[in-house]
XYZ file of C-alpha atoms in Angstrom:
391
model
C -55.302 -23.407 -58.316
C -53.659 -26.761 -57.693
C -52.501 -26.852 -61.319
C -51.068 -23.346 -60.977
C -49.283 -24.321 -57.771
C -47.764 -27.473 -59.262
C -46.676 -25.675 -62.407
C -45.011 -22.888 -60.501
C -43.169 -25.221 -58.161
C -42.005 -27.376 -61.033
C -40.673 -24.360 -62.882
C -38.696 -23.241 -59.858
C -37.495 -26.771 -59.203
C -38.952 -26.835 -55.722
C -41.569 -29.576 -55.786
C -39.383 -32.460 -54.650
C -38.751 -33.013 -50.955
C -35.726 -34.570 -49.313
C -34.656 -35.624 -45.870
C -31.618 -34.831 -43.831
C -30.194 -32.665 -41.081
C -29.305 -28.964 -41.010
C -26.987 -29.519 -43.981
C -30.109 -29.585 -46.151
C -30.698 -25.886 -45.464
C -28.749 -23.433 -47.588
C -26.521 -21.351 -45.330
C -25.603 -17.897 -46.609
C -23.265 -15.891 -44.411
C -24.769 -12.533 -43.474
C -22.186 -9.779 -43.568
C -22.257 -6.829 -41.184
C -24.560 -6.079 -38.268
C -27.794 -5.258 -40.133
C -30.432 -7.924 -40.713
C -33.520 -7.514 -42.905
C -37.038 -8.764 -42.207
C -39.412 -8.894 -45.179
C -43.195 -8.784 -44.901
C -45.601 -10.001 -47.592
C -49.330 -9.230 -47.355
C -52.180 -8.283 -49.731
C -52.190 -4.491 -49.316
C -55.137 -4.044 -51.673
C -58.375 -5.942 -52.197
C -60.820 -7.445 -49.687
C -58.215 -8.154 -47.006
C -56.417 -4.785 -47.340
C -57.733 -3.414 -44.050
C -56.438 -6.261 -41.907
C -53.253 -6.555 -43.997
C -52.347 -2.910 -43.508
C -52.877 -3.145 -39.754
C -50.817 -6.340 -39.596
C -47.927 -4.537 -41.307
C -48.356 -1.549 -38.993
C -48.239 -3.925 -36.036
C -45.006 -5.444 -37.327
C -43.479 -1.979 -37.627
C -44.670 -1.156 -34.103
C -42.996 -4.242 -32.653
C -39.763 -3.260 -34.345
C -40.003 0.349 -33.168
C -40.631 -0.749 -29.573
C -37.457 -2.832 -29.812
C -35.532 0.254 -30.853
C -35.042 -1.144 -34.337
C -32.676 -3.734 -32.917
C -32.499 -7.334 -31.724
C -29.487 -8.196 -29.610
C -26.398 -6.715 -31.227
C -28.055 -6.333 -34.627
C -29.871 -3.500 -36.338
C -33.068 -4.693 -38.041
C -34.351 -3.179 -41.283
C -37.894 -3.803 -42.509
C -39.257 -4.162 -46.033
C -42.989 -4.445 -46.768
C -44.086 -6.117 -50.015
C -47.569 -6.245 -51.548
C -48.731 -9.798 -52.240
C -51.885 -8.770 -54.135
C -52.351 -8.677 -57.878
C -52.807 -5.031 -58.985
C -55.765 -5.924 -61.205
C -57.753 -8.332 -59.046
C -56.740 -7.200 -55.549
C -56.307 -10.836 -54.571
C -53.080 -12.661 -53.855
C -51.520 -14.257 -56.891
C -48.976 -17.097 -57.079
C -46.715 -15.019 -59.292
C -46.700 -12.035 -56.956
C -46.102 -14.150 -53.852
C -43.322 -16.105 -55.575
C -41.699 -12.825 -56.628
C -41.797 -11.559 -53.042
C -40.205 -14.748 -51.741
C -37.478 -14.676 -54.382
C -36.696 -11.064 -53.532
C -36.118 -12.060 -49.917
C -33.924 -14.991 -50.943
C -31.810 -12.797 -53.205
C -31.114 -10.303 -50.404
C -28.035 -11.549 -48.554
C -29.065 -9.637 -45.417
C -32.452 -11.342 -45.068
C -32.971 -13.086 -41.743
C -36.748 -13.698 -41.878
C -39.901 -13.335 -43.953
C -43.323 -12.582 -42.434
C -46.054 -13.984 -44.692
C -48.473 -14.914 -46.020
C -51.910 -13.801 -44.866
C -54.427 -15.589 -47.118
C -55.142 -19.289 -46.843
C -52.865 -21.317 -49.111
C -50.649 -18.447 -50.259
C -47.753 -19.704 -48.133
C -47.735 -22.937 -50.139
C -46.112 -20.830 -52.861
C -43.539 -18.988 -50.749
C -42.553 -21.735 -48.298
C -40.647 -23.945 -50.812
C -38.767 -20.961 -52.232
C -37.752 -19.653 -48.821
C -37.041 -23.136 -47.510
C -34.587 -23.822 -50.291
C -33.049 -20.422 -49.590
C -32.660 -21.283 -45.911
C -34.818 -18.409 -44.630
C -37.146 -18.442 -41.643
C -40.788 -17.795 -42.500
C -43.378 -16.820 -39.900
C -46.956 -16.406 -41.078
C -49.182 -14.143 -39.016
C -52.385 -15.521 -40.517
C -52.220 -18.301 -43.170
C -54.106 -21.305 -41.759
C -53.467 -23.727 -44.654
C -53.093 -27.076 -42.894
C -50.936 -28.878 -45.449
C -47.861 -26.884 -44.431
C -47.714 -28.374 -40.957
C -49.945 -31.456 -40.899
C -50.686 -34.423 -43.119
C -53.322 -33.638 -45.702
C -52.992 -34.056 -49.445
C -50.459 -36.328 -51.116
C -46.920 -35.625 -49.933
C -47.946 -33.003 -47.388
C -46.337 -31.405 -45.553
C -42.930 -32.722 -46.714
C -43.314 -31.629 -50.333
C -43.173 -27.986 -49.308
C -39.743 -28.376 -47.687
C -37.160 -29.304 -50.356
C -34.322 -28.956 -47.830
C -35.851 -31.688 -45.686
C -35.974 -29.293 -42.713
C -38.865 -27.156 -41.510
C -38.416 -23.414 -41.803
C -42.055 -22.318 -41.442
C -44.039 -21.359 -38.370
C -47.332 -19.616 -37.904
C -48.790 -17.609 -35.063
C -52.294 -19.054 -35.492
C -53.474 -22.686 -35.569
C -53.898 -24.527 -38.869
C -56.885 -25.833 -40.785
C -56.489 -29.281 -39.271
C -57.733 -27.661 -36.057
C -60.287 -25.544 -37.892
C -61.818 -28.660 -39.464
C -62.205 -30.167 -36.007
C -63.926 -26.993 -34.800
C -66.245 -26.965 -37.808
C -67.293 -30.563 -37.246
C -67.957 -29.777 -33.580
C -70.108 -26.827 -34.663
C -72.014 -28.992 -37.147
C -72.696 -31.623 -34.515
C -73.764 -28.985 -32.003
C -76.162 -27.646 -34.615
C -77.726 -31.069 -35.074
C -76.665 -31.292 -38.722
C -77.339 -34.685 -40.297
C -77.263 -34.010 -44.049
C -74.436 -31.711 -45.154
C -73.831 -30.296 -48.625
C -70.253 -29.064 -49.249
C -68.877 -26.603 -51.790
C -65.425 -25.119 -52.417
C -63.839 -22.662 -54.846
C -61.325 -25.088 -56.384
C -58.443 -23.212 -54.743
C -55.933 -24.925 -52.507
C -57.144 -23.709 -49.115
C -60.855 -24.321 -49.632
C -60.430 -27.669 -51.362
C -58.065 -28.960 -48.686
C -60.398 -27.888 -45.885
C -63.354 -29.665 -47.498
C -61.210 -32.788 -47.934
C -60.465 -32.691 -44.204
C -64.152 -32.288 -43.372
C -65.036 -35.309 -45.494
C -62.513 -37.415 -43.586
C -63.553 -36.130 -40.152
C -67.272 -36.731 -40.667
C -66.793 -40.403 -41.491
C -68.208 -42.503 -38.712
C -70.343 -39.641 -37.384
C -74.053 -38.972 -37.823
C -73.249 -36.304 -40.377
C -73.812 -37.586 -43.907
C -72.179 -35.774 -46.822
C -75.027 -35.645 -49.331
C -73.286 -33.591 -52.003
C -70.124 -31.746 -52.940
C -69.765 -29.004 -55.528
C -66.467 -27.666 -56.832
C -67.273 -24.178 -58.064
C -65.351 -21.930 -60.441
C -65.784 -18.401 -59.053
C -67.214 -15.695 -61.280
C -65.395 -12.458 -60.452
C -66.974 -10.321 -63.174
C -68.857 -7.928 -60.913
C -69.533 -5.430 -63.712
C -71.691 -7.864 -65.683
C -73.235 -9.420 -62.612
C -71.845 -12.357 -60.659
C -73.421 -15.633 -61.672
C -73.814 -18.557 -59.281
C -74.252 -21.952 -60.961
C -78.005 -22.278 -61.402
C -78.116 -25.891 -60.320
C -76.363 -25.445 -56.966
C -79.341 -24.311 -54.891
C -81.516 -26.927 -56.610
C -79.031 -29.690 -55.774
C -78.996 -28.629 -52.128
C -82.792 -28.859 -52.053
C -83.021 -32.152 -53.942
C -80.471 -33.796 -51.660
C -82.600 -32.684 -48.672
C -79.582 -31.100 -47.016
C -80.164 -29.441 -43.668
C -76.841 -27.559 -43.828
C -74.630 -26.054 -46.532
C -70.940 -25.240 -46.043
C -68.886 -23.109 -48.428
C -65.079 -23.175 -48.111
C -63.033 -20.756 -50.151
C -61.400 -17.369 -50.338
C -63.542 -14.348 -49.736
C -64.759 -12.569 -52.857
C -68.186 -11.262 -53.928
C -68.858 -14.669 -55.486
C -68.638 -16.353 -52.064
C -71.311 -14.067 -50.650
C -73.543 -14.617 -53.688
C -73.262 -18.388 -53.264
C -74.487 -18.177 -49.670
C -77.304 -15.804 -50.631
C -78.427 -17.991 -53.545
C -78.526 -21.148 -51.448
C -80.407 -19.333 -48.691
C -82.955 -17.793 -51.064
C -83.898 -21.227 -52.426
C -83.527 -23.068 -49.112
C -84.361 -20.615 -46.307
C -84.408 -23.322 -43.604
C -80.963 -24.665 -44.444
C -78.219 -23.627 -42.011
C -75.142 -22.049 -43.568
C -71.537 -22.526 -42.500
C -68.270 -20.934 -43.610
C -64.660 -20.934 -42.397
C -62.033 -18.402 -41.396
C -61.441 -17.047 -44.921
C -64.902 -15.493 -44.869
C -64.847 -14.602 -41.166
C -61.754 -12.473 -41.832
C -63.471 -10.408 -44.539
C -64.764 -7.076 -43.136
C -67.469 -6.666 -45.809
C -69.139 -10.045 -45.366
C -71.546 -9.228 -42.479
C -73.111 -6.308 -44.352
C -73.178 -8.080 -47.717
C -74.697 -11.353 -46.500
C -78.184 -9.886 -46.093
C -80.847 -12.315 -44.902
C -78.435 -15.237 -45.364
C -76.372 -13.841 -42.497
C -79.070 -14.803 -40.010
C -78.538 -18.498 -40.857
C -74.745 -18.274 -41.071
C -72.246 -19.652 -38.561
C -68.549 -19.097 -39.176
C -65.392 -20.400 -37.609
C -62.439 -18.067 -37.318
C -59.246 -17.463 -35.400
C -60.208 -15.867 -32.119
C -58.089 -12.803 -31.414
C -56.582 -12.869 -27.910
C -57.845 -10.426 -25.303
C -55.252 -11.014 -22.619
C -53.153 -8.364 -20.936
C -50.464 -8.450 -23.620
C -53.054 -8.002 -26.393
C -54.625 -5.069 -24.566
C -51.221 -3.437 -24.091
C -50.551 -3.873 -27.802
C -53.898 -2.264 -28.683
C -53.123 0.776 -26.532
C -49.664 1.126 -28.083
C -51.129 0.817 -31.587
C -53.716 3.499 -30.796
C -51.015 5.796 -29.459
C -48.733 5.245 -32.464
C -51.290 5.477 -35.273
C -54.179 7.428 -33.782
C -56.679 4.637 -34.384
C -57.408 1.254 -32.879
C -56.041 -1.885 -34.576
C -57.998 -4.477 -36.470
C -58.545 -7.292 -33.929
C -56.328 -9.625 -35.971
C -53.421 -7.148 -36.183
C -51.986 -8.506 -32.957
C -50.858 -11.577 -34.905
C -48.614 -9.382 -37.033
C -47.105 -7.947 -33.884
C -46.485 -11.418 -32.479
C -44.940 -12.633 -35.732
C -42.350 -9.856 -35.588
C -41.723 -10.513 -31.898
C -40.993 -14.167 -32.672
C -38.279 -13.086 -35.109
C -36.803 -10.430 -32.842
C -36.733 -12.797 -29.863
C -35.105 -15.526 -31.970
C -32.372 -13.152 -33.118
C -31.800 -11.982 -29.571
C -31.554 -15.535 -28.202
C -29.180 -16.516 -30.982
C -26.759 -13.819 -29.803
C -23.636 -13.482 -31.947
C -24.814 -16.531 -33.939
C -27.772 -14.547 -35.332
C -25.835 -14.157 -38.578
C -26.534 -17.864 -39.004
C -29.962 -18.332 -40.528
C -30.005 -21.936 -39.294
C -29.592 -20.828 -35.700
C -32.347 -18.233 -35.957
C -34.686 -20.805 -37.527
C -34.120 -23.203 -34.619
C -34.713 -20.478 -32.047
C -37.896 -19.283 -33.741
C -39.484 -22.687 -34.286
C -38.937 -23.613 -30.653
C -41.672 -21.313 -29.384
C -43.698 -19.828 -32.218
C -47.347 -20.734 -31.681
C -49.252 -19.944 -28.528
C -51.603 -22.731 -27.389
C -53.968 -20.012 -26.135
C -54.846 -18.992 -29.707
C -57.725 -21.109 -30.984
C -60.533 -21.173 -33.493
C -63.876 -19.916 -32.270
C -67.421 -19.653 -33.619
C -69.088 -16.478 -34.836
C -72.486 -15.331 -36.048
C -73.662 -12.272 -37.974
C -75.788 -9.794 -36.056
C -76.577 -6.184 -37.005
C -74.037 -6.274 -39.845
C -71.296 -7.320 -37.450
C -69.429 -10.531 -36.725
C -70.192 -11.497 -33.139
C -68.453 -14.237 -31.114
C -70.706 -16.997 -29.852
C -69.993 -16.553 -26.183
C -70.636 -20.158 -25.164
C -67.523 -21.045 -27.158
C -65.296 -18.357 -25.658
């Protein structure tokens, strides 16, 4: 995944970062009184359910605003970020979505991405194009905090930030995971990731955060996922054995959700039934995981973004139910908030909303709510249940 990311950014000439003031951001004059907001989300595959409700929530926010923000009419365009064959997000598809937004002279903002690490593809493209990006759900930490080499600056070729997210990043998720590991009395931890950007970066953060603690990293496996469900998904035969031989008391898998991720957890549990299992937000977000985990689910603790349940979130849920005839996915509220950030920024910018720079400044000033945090979850009766002591 890292090789694919680097290759794509090099091809588009977006890998280098620079410094400067607002002059680093491309300014394209928007003509007329109609502004366009693009949305990019995986509308097929394992995250399709939450993605569809996030897009519905974005449309709802726009409808409640009368299709306008200030003096401007707002049009909405929804793009699918998933590969038609695999159902998972692909760098090429995400890059195409971002380029489409850049090429539209009426674009004022882009809402995306949803899956961890996908925004690392779209952010540089949109940043060079001078377009505000608000992610409702991508937690990849390297976009907003120091992580791998050159992060986060390498994603912003203009030298100015143009990206905000509604939810906290993986730098905070890593802290929550370490707290959960310590609370669980873990002393010998075995780590595994799927070689993709989000999972690898999260494991790197965990390695750094556990230094100087009583948690010893006794092994790390970088796995190449097997997605061939028709012939049977194969988990590396030596993984469960390595966990046992290293006398690990906990195993943590970080990576995108796919059947392979579930099979990894099940294989480790089958060979090491007393080992506690941990997984991050990517798996907590997947609706099929609780039912598919089987017996491994009883040993599994996950961290995930905790959906708000305040008065505003409850009002949103009622409006969603009234509009669509069904209740929203709990995470859909983040799509609603992402659109509200854009609409409020345009409104505050007033007549200057034709200036993308001005809208970016207004949006970044108040994007993320400090009330939204990572929480801990367990699997019970084929459902993901919050651990109330952490609420």
